[in-house]
Tab-separated table of N, CA, C and O in Angstrom:
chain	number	residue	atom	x	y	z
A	1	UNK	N	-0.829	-2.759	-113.368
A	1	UNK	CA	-0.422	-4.106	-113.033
A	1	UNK	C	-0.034	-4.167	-111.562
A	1	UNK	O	0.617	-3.266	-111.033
A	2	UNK	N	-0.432	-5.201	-110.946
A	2	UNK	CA	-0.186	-5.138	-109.775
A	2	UNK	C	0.987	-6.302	-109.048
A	2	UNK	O	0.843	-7.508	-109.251
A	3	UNK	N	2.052	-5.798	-108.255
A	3	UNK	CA	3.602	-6.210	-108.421
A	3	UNK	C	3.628	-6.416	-106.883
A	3	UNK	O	2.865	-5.761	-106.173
A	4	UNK	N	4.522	-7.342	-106.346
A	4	UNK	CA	5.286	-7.976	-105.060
A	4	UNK	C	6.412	-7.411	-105.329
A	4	UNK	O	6.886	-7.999	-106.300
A	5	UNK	N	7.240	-6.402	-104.910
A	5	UNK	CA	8.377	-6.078	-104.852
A	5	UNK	C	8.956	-6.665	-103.404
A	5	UNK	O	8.353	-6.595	-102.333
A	6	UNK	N	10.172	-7.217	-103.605
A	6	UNK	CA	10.526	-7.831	-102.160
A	6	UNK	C	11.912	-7.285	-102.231
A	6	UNK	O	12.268	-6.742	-103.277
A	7	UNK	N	12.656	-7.369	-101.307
A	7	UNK	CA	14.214	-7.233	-100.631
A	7	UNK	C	14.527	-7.560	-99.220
A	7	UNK	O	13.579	-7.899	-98.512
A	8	UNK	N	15.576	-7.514	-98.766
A	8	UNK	CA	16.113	-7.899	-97.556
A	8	UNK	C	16.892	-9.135	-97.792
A	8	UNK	O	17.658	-9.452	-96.883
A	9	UNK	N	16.828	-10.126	-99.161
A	9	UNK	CA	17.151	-11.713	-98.561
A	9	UNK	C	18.876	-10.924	-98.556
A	9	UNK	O	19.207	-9.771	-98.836
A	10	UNK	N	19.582	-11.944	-98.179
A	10	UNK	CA	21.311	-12.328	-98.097
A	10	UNK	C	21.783	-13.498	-97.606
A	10	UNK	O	21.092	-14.514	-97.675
A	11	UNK	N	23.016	-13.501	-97.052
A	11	UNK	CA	23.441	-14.295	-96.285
A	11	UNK	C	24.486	-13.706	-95.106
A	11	UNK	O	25.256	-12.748	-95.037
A	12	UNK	N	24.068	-14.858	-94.178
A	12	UNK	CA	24.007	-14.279	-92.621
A	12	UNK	C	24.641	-15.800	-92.031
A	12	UNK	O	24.393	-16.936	-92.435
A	13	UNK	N	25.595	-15.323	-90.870
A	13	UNK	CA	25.792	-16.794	-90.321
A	13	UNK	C	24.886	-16.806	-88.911
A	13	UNK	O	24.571	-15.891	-88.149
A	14	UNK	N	24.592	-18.312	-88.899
A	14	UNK	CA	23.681	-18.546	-87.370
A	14	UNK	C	24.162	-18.020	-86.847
A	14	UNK	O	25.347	-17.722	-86.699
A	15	UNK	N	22.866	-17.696	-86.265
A	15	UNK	CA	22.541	-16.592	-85.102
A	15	UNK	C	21.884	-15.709	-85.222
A	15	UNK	O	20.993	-15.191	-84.548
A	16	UNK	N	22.605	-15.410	-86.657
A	16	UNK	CA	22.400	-14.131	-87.125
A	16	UNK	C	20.955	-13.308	-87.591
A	16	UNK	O	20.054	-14.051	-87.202
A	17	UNK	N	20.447	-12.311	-88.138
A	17	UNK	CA	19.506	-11.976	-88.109
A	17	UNK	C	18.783	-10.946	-90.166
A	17	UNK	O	19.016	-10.360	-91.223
A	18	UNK	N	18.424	-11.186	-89.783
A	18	UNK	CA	17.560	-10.299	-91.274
A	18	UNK	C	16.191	-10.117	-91.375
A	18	UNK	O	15.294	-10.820	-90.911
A	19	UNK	N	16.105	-8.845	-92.197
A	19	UNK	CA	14.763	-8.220	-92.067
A	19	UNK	C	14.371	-8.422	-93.957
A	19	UNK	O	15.043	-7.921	-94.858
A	20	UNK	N	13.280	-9.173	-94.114
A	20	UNK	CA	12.411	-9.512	-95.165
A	20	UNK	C	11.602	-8.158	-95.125
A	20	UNK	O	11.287	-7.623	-94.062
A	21	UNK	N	11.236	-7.553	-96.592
A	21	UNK	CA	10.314	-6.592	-97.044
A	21	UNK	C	9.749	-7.278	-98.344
A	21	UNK	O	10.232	-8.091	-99.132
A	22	UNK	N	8.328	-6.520	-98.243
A	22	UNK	CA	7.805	-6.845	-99.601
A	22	UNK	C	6.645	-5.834	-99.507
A	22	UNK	O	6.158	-5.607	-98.400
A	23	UNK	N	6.004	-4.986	-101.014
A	23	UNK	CA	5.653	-4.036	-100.889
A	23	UNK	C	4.913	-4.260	-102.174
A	23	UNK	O	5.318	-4.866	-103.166
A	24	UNK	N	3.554	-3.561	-101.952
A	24	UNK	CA	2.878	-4.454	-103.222
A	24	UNK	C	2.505	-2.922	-103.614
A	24	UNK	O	2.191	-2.040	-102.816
A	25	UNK	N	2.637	-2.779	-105.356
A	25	UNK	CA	2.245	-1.682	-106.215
A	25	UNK	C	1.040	-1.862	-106.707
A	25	UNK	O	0.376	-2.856	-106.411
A	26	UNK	N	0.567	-0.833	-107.597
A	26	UNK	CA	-0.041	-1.229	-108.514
A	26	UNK	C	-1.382	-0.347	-108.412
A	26	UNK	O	-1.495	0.699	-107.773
A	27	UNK	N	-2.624	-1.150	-109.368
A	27	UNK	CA	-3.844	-0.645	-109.102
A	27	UNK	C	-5.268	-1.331	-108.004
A	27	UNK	O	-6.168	-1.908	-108.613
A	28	UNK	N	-5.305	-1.297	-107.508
A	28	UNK	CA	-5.805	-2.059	-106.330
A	28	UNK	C	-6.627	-1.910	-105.546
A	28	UNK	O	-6.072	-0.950	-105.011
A	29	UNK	N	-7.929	-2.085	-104.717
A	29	UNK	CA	-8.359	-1.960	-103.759
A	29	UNK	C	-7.650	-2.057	-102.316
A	29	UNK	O	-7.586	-1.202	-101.432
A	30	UNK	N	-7.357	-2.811	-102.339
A	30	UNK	CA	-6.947	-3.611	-100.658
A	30	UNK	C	-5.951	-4.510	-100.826
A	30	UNK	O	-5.574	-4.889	-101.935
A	31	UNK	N	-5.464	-4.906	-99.711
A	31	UNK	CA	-4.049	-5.935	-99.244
A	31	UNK	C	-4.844	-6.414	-98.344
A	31	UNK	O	-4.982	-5.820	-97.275
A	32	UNK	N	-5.585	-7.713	-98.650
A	32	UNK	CA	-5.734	-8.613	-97.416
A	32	UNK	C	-4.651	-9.326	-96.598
A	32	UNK	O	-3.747	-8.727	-96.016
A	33	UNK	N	-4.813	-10.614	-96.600
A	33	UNK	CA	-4.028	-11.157	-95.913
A	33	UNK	C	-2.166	-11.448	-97.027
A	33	UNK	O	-1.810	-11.765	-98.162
A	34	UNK	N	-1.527	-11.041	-95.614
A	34	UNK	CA	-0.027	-11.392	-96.448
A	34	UNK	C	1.053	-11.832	-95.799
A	34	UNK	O	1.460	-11.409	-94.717
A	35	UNK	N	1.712	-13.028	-96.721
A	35	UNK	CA	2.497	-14.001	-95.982
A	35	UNK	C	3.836	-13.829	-96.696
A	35	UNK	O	4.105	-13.064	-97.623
A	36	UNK	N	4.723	-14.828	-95.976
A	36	UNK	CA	6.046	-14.987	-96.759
A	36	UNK	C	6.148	-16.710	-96.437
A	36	UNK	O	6.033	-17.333	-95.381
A	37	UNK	N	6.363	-17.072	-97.577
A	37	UNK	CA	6.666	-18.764	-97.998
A	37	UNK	C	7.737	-19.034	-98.506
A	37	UNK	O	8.312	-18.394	-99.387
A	38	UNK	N	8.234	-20.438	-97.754
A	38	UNK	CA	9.551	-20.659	-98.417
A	38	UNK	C	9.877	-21.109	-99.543
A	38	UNK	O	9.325	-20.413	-100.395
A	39	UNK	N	10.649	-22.122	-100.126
A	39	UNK	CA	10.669	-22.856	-101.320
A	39	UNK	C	11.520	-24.153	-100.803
A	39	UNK	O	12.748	-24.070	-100.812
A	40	UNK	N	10.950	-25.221	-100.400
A	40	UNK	CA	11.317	-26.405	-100.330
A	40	UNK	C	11.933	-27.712	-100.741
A	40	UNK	O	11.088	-28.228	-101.472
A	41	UNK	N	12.689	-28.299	-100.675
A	41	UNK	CA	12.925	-29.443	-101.533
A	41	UNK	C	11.606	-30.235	-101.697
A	41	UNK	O	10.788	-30.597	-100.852
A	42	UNK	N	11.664	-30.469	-103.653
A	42	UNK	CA	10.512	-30.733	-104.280
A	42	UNK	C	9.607	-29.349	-104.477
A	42	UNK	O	8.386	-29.415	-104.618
A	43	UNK	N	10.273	-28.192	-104.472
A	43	UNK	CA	9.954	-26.747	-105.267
A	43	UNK	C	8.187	-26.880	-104.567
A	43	UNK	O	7.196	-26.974	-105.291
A	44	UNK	N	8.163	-26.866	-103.645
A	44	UNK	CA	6.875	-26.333	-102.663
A	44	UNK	C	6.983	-25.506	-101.926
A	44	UNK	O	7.704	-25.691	-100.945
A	45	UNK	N	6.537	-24.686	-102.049
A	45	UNK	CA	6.366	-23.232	-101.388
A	45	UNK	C	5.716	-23.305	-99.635
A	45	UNK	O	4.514	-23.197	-99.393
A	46	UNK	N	6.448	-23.442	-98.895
A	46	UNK	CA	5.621	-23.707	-97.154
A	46	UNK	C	5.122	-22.599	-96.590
A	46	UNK	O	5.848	-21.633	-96.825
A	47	UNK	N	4.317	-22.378	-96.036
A	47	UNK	CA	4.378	-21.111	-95.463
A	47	UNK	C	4.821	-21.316	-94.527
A	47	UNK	O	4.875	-22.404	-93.955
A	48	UNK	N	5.544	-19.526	-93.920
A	48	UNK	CA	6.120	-19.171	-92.514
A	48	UNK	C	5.811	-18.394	-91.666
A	48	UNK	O	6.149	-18.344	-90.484
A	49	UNK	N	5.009	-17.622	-92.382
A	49	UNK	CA	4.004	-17.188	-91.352
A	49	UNK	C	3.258	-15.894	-92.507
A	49	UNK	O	3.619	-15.384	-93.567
A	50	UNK	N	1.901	-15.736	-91.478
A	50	UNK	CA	1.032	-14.827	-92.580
A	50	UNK	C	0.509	-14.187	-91.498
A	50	UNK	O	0.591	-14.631	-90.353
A	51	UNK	N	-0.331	-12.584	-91.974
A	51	UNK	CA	-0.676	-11.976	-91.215
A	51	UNK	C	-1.965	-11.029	-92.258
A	51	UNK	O	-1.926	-10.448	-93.343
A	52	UNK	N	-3.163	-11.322	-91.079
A	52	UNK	CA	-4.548	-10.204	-91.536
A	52	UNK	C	-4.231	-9.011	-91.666
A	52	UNK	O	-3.330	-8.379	-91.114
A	53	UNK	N	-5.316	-8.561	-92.737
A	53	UNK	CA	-5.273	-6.675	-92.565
A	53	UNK	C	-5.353	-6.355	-91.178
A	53	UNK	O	-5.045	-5.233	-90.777
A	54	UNK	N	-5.723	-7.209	-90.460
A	54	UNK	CA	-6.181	-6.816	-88.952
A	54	UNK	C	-5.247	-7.317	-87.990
A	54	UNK	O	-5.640	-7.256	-86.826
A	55	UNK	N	-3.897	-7.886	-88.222
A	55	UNK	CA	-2.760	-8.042	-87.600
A	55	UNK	C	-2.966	-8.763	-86.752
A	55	UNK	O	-2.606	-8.617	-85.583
A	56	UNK	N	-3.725	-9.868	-87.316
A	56	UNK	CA	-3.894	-11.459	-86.723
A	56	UNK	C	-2.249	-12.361	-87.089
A	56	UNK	O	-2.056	-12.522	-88.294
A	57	UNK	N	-1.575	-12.696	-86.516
A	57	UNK	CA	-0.823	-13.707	-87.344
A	57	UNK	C	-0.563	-14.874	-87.110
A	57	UNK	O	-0.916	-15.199	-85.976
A	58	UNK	N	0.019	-15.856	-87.829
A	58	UNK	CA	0.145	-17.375	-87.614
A	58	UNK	C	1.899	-17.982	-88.059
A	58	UNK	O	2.557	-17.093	-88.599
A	59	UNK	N	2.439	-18.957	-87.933
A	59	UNK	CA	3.545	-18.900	-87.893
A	59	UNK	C	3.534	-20.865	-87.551
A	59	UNK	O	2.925	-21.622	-86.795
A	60	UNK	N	4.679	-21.000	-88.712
A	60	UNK	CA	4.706	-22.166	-88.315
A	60	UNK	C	5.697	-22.533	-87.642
A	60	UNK	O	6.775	-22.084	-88.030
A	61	UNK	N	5.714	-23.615	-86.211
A	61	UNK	CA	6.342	-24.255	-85.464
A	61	UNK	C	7.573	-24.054	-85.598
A	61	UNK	O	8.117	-23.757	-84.534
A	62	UNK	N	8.396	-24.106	-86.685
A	62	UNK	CA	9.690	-24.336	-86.078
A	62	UNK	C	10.475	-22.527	-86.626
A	62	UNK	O	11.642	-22.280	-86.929
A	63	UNK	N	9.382	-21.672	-86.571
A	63	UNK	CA	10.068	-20.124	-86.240
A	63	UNK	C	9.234	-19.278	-85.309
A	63	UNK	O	9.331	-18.052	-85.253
A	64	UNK	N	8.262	-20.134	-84.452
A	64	UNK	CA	7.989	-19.064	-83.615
A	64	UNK	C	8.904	-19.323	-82.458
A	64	UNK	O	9.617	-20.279	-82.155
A	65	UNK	N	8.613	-17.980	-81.824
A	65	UNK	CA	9.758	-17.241	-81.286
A	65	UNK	C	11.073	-16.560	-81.940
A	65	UNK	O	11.782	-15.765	-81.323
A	66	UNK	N	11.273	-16.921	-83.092
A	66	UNK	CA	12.332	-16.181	-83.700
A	66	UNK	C	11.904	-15.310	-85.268
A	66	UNK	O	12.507	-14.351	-85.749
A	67	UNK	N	11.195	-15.715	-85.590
A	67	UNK	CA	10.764	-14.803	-86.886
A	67	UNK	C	9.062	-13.911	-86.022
A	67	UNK	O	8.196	-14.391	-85.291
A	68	UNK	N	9.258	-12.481	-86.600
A	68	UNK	CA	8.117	-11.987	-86.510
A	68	UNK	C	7.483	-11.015	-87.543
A	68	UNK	O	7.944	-9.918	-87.858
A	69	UNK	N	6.292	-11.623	-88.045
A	69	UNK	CA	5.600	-11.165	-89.304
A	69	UNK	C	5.230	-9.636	-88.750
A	69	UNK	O	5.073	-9.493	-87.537
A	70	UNK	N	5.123	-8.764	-89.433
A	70	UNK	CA	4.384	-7.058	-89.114
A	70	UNK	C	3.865	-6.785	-90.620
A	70	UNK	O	4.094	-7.627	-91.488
A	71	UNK	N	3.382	-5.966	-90.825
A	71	UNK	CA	2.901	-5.257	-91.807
A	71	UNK	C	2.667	-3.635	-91.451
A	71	UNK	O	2.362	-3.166	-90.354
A	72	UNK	N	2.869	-3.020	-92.534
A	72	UNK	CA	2.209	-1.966	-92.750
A	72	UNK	C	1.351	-1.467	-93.799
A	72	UNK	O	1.850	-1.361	-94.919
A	73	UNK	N	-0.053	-1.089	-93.596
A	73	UNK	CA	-1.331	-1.117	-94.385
A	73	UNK	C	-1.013	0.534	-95.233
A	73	UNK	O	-1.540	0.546	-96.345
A	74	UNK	N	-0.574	1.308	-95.026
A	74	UNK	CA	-0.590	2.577	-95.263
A	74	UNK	C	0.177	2.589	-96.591
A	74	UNK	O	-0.036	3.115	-97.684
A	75	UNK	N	1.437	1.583	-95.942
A	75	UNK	CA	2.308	1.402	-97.370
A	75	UNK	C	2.274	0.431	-97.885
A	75	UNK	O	3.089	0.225	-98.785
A	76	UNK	N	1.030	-0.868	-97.418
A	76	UNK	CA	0.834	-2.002	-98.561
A	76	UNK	C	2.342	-2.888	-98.384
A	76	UNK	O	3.014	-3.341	-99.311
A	77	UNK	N	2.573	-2.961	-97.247
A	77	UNK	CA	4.033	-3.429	-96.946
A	77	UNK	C	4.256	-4.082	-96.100
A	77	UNK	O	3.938	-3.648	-94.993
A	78	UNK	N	4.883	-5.388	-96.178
A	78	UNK	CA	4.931	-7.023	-95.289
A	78	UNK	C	6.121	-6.899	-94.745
A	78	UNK	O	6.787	-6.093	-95.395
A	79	UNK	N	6.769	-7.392	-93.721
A	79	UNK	CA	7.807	-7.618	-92.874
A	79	UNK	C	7.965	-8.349	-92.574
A	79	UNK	O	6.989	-8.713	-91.918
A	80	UNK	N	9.157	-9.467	-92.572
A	80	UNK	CA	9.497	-10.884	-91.667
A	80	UNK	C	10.726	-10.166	-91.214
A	80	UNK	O	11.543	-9.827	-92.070
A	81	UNK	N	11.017	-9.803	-89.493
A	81	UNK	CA	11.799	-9.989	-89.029
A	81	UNK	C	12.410	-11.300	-88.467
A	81	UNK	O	11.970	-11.782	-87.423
A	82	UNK	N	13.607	-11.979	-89.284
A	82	UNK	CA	14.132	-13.466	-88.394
A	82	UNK	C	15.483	-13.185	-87.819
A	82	UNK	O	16.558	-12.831	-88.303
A	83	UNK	N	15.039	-13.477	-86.572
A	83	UNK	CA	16.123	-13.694	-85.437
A	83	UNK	C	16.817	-15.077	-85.167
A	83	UNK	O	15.992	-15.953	-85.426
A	84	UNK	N	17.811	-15.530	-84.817
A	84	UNK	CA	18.387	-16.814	-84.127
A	84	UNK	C	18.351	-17.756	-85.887
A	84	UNK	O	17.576	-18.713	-85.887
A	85	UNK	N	18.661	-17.653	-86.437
A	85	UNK	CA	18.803	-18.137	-87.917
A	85	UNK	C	19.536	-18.798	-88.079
A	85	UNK	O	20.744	-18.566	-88.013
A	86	UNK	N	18.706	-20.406	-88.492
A	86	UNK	CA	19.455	-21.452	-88.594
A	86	UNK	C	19.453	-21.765	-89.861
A	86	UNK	O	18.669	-21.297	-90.687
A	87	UNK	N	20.940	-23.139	-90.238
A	87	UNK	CA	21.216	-23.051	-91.540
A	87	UNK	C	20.126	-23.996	-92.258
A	87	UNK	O	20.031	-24.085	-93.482
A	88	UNK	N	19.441	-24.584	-91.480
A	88	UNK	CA	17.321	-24.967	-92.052
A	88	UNK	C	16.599	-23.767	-92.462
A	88	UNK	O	15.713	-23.769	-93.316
A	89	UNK	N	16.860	-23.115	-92.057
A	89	UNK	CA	16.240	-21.596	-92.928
A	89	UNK	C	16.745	-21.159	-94.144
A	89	UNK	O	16.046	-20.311	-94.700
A	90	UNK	N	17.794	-21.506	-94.735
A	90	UNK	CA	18.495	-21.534	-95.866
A	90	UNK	C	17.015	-22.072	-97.019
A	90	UNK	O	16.380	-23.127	-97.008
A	91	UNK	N	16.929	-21.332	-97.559
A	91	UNK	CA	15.723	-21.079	-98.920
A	91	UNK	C	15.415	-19.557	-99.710
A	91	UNK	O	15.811	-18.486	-99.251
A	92	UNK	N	14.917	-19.647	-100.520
A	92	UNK	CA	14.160	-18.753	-101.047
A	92	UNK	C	13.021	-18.295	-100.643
A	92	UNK	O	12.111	-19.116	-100.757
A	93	UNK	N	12.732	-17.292	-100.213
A	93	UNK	CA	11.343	-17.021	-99.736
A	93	UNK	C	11.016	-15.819	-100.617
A	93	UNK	O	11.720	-14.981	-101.179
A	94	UNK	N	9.346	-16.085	-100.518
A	94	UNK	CA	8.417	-15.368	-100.995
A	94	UNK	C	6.986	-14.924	-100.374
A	94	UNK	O	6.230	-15.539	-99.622
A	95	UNK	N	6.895	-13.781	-100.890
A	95	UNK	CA	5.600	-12.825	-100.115
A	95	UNK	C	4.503	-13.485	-101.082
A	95	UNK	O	4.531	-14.246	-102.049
A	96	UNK	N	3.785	-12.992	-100.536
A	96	UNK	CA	2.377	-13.468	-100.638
A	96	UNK	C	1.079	-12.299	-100.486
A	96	UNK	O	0.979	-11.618	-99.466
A	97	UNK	N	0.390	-12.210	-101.309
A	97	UNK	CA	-0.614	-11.047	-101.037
A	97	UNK	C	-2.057	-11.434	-101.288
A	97	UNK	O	-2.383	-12.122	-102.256
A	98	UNK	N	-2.743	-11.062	-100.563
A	98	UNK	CA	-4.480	-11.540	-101.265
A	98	UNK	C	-4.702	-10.087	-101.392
A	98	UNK	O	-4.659	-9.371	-100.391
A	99	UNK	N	-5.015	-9.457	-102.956
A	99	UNK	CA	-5.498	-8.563	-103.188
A	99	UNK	C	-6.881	-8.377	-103.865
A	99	UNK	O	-7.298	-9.283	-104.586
A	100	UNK	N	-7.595	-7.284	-103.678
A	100	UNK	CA	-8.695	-7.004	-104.127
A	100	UNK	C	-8.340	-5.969	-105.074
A	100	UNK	O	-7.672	-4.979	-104.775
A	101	UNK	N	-8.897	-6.273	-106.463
A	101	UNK	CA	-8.610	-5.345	-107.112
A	101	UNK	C	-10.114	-4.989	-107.967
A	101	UNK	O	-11.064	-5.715	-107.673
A	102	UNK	N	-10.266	-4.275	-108.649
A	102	UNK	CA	-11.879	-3.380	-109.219
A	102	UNK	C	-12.592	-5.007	-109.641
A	102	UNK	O	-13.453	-5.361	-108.836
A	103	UNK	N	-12.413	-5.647	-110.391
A	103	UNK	CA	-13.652	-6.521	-110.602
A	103	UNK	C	-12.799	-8.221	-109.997
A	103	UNK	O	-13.223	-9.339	-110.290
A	104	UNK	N	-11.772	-7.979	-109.277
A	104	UNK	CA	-11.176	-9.612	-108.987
A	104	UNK	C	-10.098	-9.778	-107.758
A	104	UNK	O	-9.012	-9.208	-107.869
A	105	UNK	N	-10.354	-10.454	-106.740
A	105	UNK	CA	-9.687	-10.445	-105.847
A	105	UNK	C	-8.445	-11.938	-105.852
A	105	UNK	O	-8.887	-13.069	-105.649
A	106	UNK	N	-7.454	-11.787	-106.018
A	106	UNK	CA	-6.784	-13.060	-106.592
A	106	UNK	C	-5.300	-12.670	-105.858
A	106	UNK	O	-4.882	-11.514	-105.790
A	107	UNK	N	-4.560	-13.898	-105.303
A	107	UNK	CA	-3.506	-14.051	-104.751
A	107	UNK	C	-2.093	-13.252	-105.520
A	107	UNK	O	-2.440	-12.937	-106.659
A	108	UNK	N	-1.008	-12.942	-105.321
A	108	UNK	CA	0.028	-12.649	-106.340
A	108	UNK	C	1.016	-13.331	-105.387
A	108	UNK	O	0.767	-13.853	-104.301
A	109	UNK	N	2.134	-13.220	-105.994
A	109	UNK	CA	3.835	-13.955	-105.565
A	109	UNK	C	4.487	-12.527	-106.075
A	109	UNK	O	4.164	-11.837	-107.042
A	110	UNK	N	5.826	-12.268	-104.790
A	110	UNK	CA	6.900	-11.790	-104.964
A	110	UNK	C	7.759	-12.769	-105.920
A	110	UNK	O	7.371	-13.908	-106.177
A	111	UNK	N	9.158	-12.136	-106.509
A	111	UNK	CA	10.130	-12.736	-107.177
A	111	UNK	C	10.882	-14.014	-106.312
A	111	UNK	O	11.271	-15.120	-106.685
A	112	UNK	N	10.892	-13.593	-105.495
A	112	UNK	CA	11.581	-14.484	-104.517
A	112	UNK	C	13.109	-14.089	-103.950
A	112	UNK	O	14.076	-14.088	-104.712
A	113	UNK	N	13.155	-13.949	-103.362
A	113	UNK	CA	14.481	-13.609	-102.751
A	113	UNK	C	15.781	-14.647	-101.712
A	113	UNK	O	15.410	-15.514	-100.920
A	114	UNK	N	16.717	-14.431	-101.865
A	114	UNK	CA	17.503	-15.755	-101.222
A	114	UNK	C	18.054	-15.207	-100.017
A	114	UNK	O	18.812	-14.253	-99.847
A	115	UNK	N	17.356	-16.243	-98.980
A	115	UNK	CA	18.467	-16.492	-97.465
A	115	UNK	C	19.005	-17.477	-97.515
A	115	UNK	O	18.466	-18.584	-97.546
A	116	UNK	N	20.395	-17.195	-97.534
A	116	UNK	CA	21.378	-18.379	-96.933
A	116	UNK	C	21.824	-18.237	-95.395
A	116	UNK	O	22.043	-17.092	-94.999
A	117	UNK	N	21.948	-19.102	-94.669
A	117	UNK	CA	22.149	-19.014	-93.484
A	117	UNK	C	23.595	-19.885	-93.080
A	117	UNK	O	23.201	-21.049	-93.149
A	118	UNK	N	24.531	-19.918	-92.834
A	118	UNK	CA	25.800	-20.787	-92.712
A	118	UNK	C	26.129	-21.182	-91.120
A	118	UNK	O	25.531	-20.736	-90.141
A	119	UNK	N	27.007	-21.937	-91.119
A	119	UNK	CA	27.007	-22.613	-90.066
A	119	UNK	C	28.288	-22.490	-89.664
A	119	UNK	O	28.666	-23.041	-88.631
């Protein structure tokens, strides 16, 4: 079975900083592309930024410059470092994986994990 294990969320006051992990198990070919998404009012998942096997990444507007996506391919393992953390960042976030696995390549979700951010 193939699993999103995540950690890092807490709570942090502005300014402040935290490191997002998520680490995908299982039986598998490949880790394509992998993101971390928030959870929004009206339970919609946004994305915040995503990144290629090939360490392309994208990031939406109101965290670049302060969040930075990395990965590591060796260990199948996503990173959101966020810096300067405001209490709008306060959500649940979740990883994101496009995996290839023996006959089906199909998206998965981490559990979700909580940042609170205070003011």
């Amino acid at each position: 079975q193939v699993q999103l294990v995540e950690s890092g969320g807490g709570s942090v006051q502005a300014g402040g900083s935290l490191r997002l992990s998520c680490a995908a198990s299982g039986s598998f070919n490949s880790v394509e592309t992998m993101g971390w998404y928030r959870l929004v009012p009206g339970n919609q998942r946004d994305l915040v930024a995503e990144i290629t096997r090939a360490g392309s990444t994208n990031y939406v507007d109101s965290v670049k410059g302060r969040f930075t996506i990395s990965r590591d391919n060796a260990k199948n393992t996503v990173y959101l470092q966020m810096h300067s953390l405001k209490p709008d960042d306060t959500a649940v976030y979740y990883c994101n994986a496009y995996i290839t696995e023996p006959l089906v390549s199909r998206p998965y979700w981490g559990q979700g994990t909580q940042v609170t951010v205070s003011s």
